[in-house]
Structure formats: structure tokens, C-alpha cells
Coordinates of C-alpha atoms in Angstrom, one line a residue:
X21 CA -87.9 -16.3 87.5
X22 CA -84.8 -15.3 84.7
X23 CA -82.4 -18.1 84.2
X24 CA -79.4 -17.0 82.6
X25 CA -80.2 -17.2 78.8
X26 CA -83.3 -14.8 79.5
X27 CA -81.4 -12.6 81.2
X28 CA -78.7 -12.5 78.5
X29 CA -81.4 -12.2 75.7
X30 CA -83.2 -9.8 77.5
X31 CA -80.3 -7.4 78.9
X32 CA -77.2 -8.3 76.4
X33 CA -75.5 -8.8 79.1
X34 CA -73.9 -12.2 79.7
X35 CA -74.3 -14.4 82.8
X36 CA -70.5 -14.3 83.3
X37 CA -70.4 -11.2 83.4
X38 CA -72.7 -10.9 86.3
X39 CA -70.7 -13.5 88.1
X40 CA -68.0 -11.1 87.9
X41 CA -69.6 -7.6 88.8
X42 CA -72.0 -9.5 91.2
X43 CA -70.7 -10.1 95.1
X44 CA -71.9 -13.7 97.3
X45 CA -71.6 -12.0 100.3
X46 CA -74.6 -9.3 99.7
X47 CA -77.7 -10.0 100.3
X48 CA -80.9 -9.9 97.8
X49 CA -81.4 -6.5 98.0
X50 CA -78.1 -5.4 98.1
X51 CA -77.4 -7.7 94.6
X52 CA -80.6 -6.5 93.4
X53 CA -79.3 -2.6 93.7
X54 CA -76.0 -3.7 92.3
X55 CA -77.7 -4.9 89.4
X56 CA -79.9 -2.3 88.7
X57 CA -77.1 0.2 89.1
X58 CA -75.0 -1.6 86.3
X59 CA -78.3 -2.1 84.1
X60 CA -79.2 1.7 84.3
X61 CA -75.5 2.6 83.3
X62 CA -75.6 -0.5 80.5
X63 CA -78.9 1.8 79.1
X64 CA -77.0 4.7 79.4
X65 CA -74.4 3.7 77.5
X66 CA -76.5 2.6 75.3
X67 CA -79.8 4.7 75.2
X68 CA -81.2 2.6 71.5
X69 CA -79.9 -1.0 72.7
X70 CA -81.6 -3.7 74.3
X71 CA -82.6 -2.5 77.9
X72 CA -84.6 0.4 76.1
X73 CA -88.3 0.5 77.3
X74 CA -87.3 -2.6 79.7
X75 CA -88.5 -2.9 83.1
X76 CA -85.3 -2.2 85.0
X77 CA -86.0 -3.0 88.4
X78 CA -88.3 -6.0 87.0
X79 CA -84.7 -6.9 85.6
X80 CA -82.7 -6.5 88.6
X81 CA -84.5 -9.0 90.8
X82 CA -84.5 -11.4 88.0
X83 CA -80.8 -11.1 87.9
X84 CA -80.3 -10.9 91.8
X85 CA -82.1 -14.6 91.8
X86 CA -80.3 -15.9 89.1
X87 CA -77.1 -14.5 90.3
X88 CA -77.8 -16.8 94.3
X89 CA -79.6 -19.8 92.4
X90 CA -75.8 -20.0 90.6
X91 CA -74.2 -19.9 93.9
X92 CA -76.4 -22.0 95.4
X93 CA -78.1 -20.0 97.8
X94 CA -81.6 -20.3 96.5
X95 CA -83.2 -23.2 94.3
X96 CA -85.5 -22.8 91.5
X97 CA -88.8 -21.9 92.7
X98 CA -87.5 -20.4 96.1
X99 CA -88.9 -16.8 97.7
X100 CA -86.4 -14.7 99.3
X101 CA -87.8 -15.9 102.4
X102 CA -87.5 -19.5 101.8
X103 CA -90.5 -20.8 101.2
X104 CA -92.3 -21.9 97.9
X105 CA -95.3 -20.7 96.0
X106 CA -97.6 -22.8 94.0
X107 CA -100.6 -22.3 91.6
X108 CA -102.7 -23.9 88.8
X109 CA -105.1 -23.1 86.2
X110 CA -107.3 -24.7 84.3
X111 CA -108.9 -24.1 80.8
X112 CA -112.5 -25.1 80.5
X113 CA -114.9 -25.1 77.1
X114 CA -117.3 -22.5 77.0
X115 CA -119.4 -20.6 74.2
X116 CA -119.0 -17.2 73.2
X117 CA -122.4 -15.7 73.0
X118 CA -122.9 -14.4 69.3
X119 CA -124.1 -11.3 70.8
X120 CA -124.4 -9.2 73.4
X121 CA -127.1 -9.3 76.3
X122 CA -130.2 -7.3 75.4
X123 CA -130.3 -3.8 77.7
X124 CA -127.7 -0.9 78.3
X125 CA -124.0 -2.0 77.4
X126 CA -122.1 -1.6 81.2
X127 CA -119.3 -0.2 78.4
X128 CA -120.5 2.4 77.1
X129 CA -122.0 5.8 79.5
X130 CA -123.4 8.8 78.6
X131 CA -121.9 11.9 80.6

């Protein structure tokens, strides 16, 4: 999730300042509202700045974890419910065909 320079680059809005508007003793969801309450006023305020055509409750959680991995109630990584998520990929080689399939194109329908 947002560490604190991505949510600064992405809101304007520093870390310390969320340290400040932001209380330990809520919960996620509660510092998730608070969040989103002080990111829809920030827009507001400032209808051409940077929150404008941003996710704002995308935001909001982003800050909420940030906001209890700096007090120390979640570590990198961490799900609200405690446990951790994992996944991989992998990138194999494979050729493009040069063109496509002979027989009707599954893109393209005639009404």
C-alpha cells in the first residue's frame, strides 16, 4: 500500500500533517472516514489541484494504513485482519502470431 512519500506526491498533503489530523485510538474504518473527509474538503478547496480526478476513497485507505503502519499497529504487508497476502508472476517467451487465425474475428459482430 501508500507509504508516506506517495501519499504526499499523490495528495499534497504531507505525512505530518496526517499525524496531526489523524487519531490512534480509531480504528481502520473510522481513520479511513477521517481521511476521506479531509481529502474531499482538500479537493474542495482546491477543485484544479492535485486530488482532481483521484480515486478518493482509493486514497483514504492508503492513508488510514499508512497512518497505523507509523504508529505501529500494522506492518508492511499486513491486512486489516492480520494476516498476509502473497502472489507471483512470471513472464514467459512466446510469439505473436503475425496474423490473425483464419475464420470470423470473435471481435467484430454484425447486428
Amino acid at each position: 500500500m501508500a507509504t508516506w512519500d506517495t501519499v504526499a506526491r499523490s495528495t499534497g498533503i504531507q505525512g505530518e500533517e496526517w499525524v496531526k489530523l489523524l487519531d490512534p485510538a480509531h480504528n481502520h474504518a473510522q481513520l479511513a472516514d477521517a481521511a476521506l473527509s479531509h481529502l474531499r474538503a482538500t479537493l474542495a478547496a482546491q477543485p484544479d489541484g492535485v486530488l482532481k480526478g483521484k480515486n478518493l476513497e482509493w486514497w483514504a485507505q492508503g492513508v488510514a494504513v499508512s497512518f497505523e503502519q507509523h504508529i505501529g499497529r500494522r506492518v508492511p504487508g499486513e491486512r486489516c485482519d492480520g494476516s498476509f497476502g502473497a502472489n507471483a508472476s512470471k513472464t514467459v517467451p512466446a510469439r505473436r502470431p503475425i496474423s490473425p487465425p483464419p475464420g470470423p474475428s470473435s471481435h467484430h459482430s454484425s447486428l
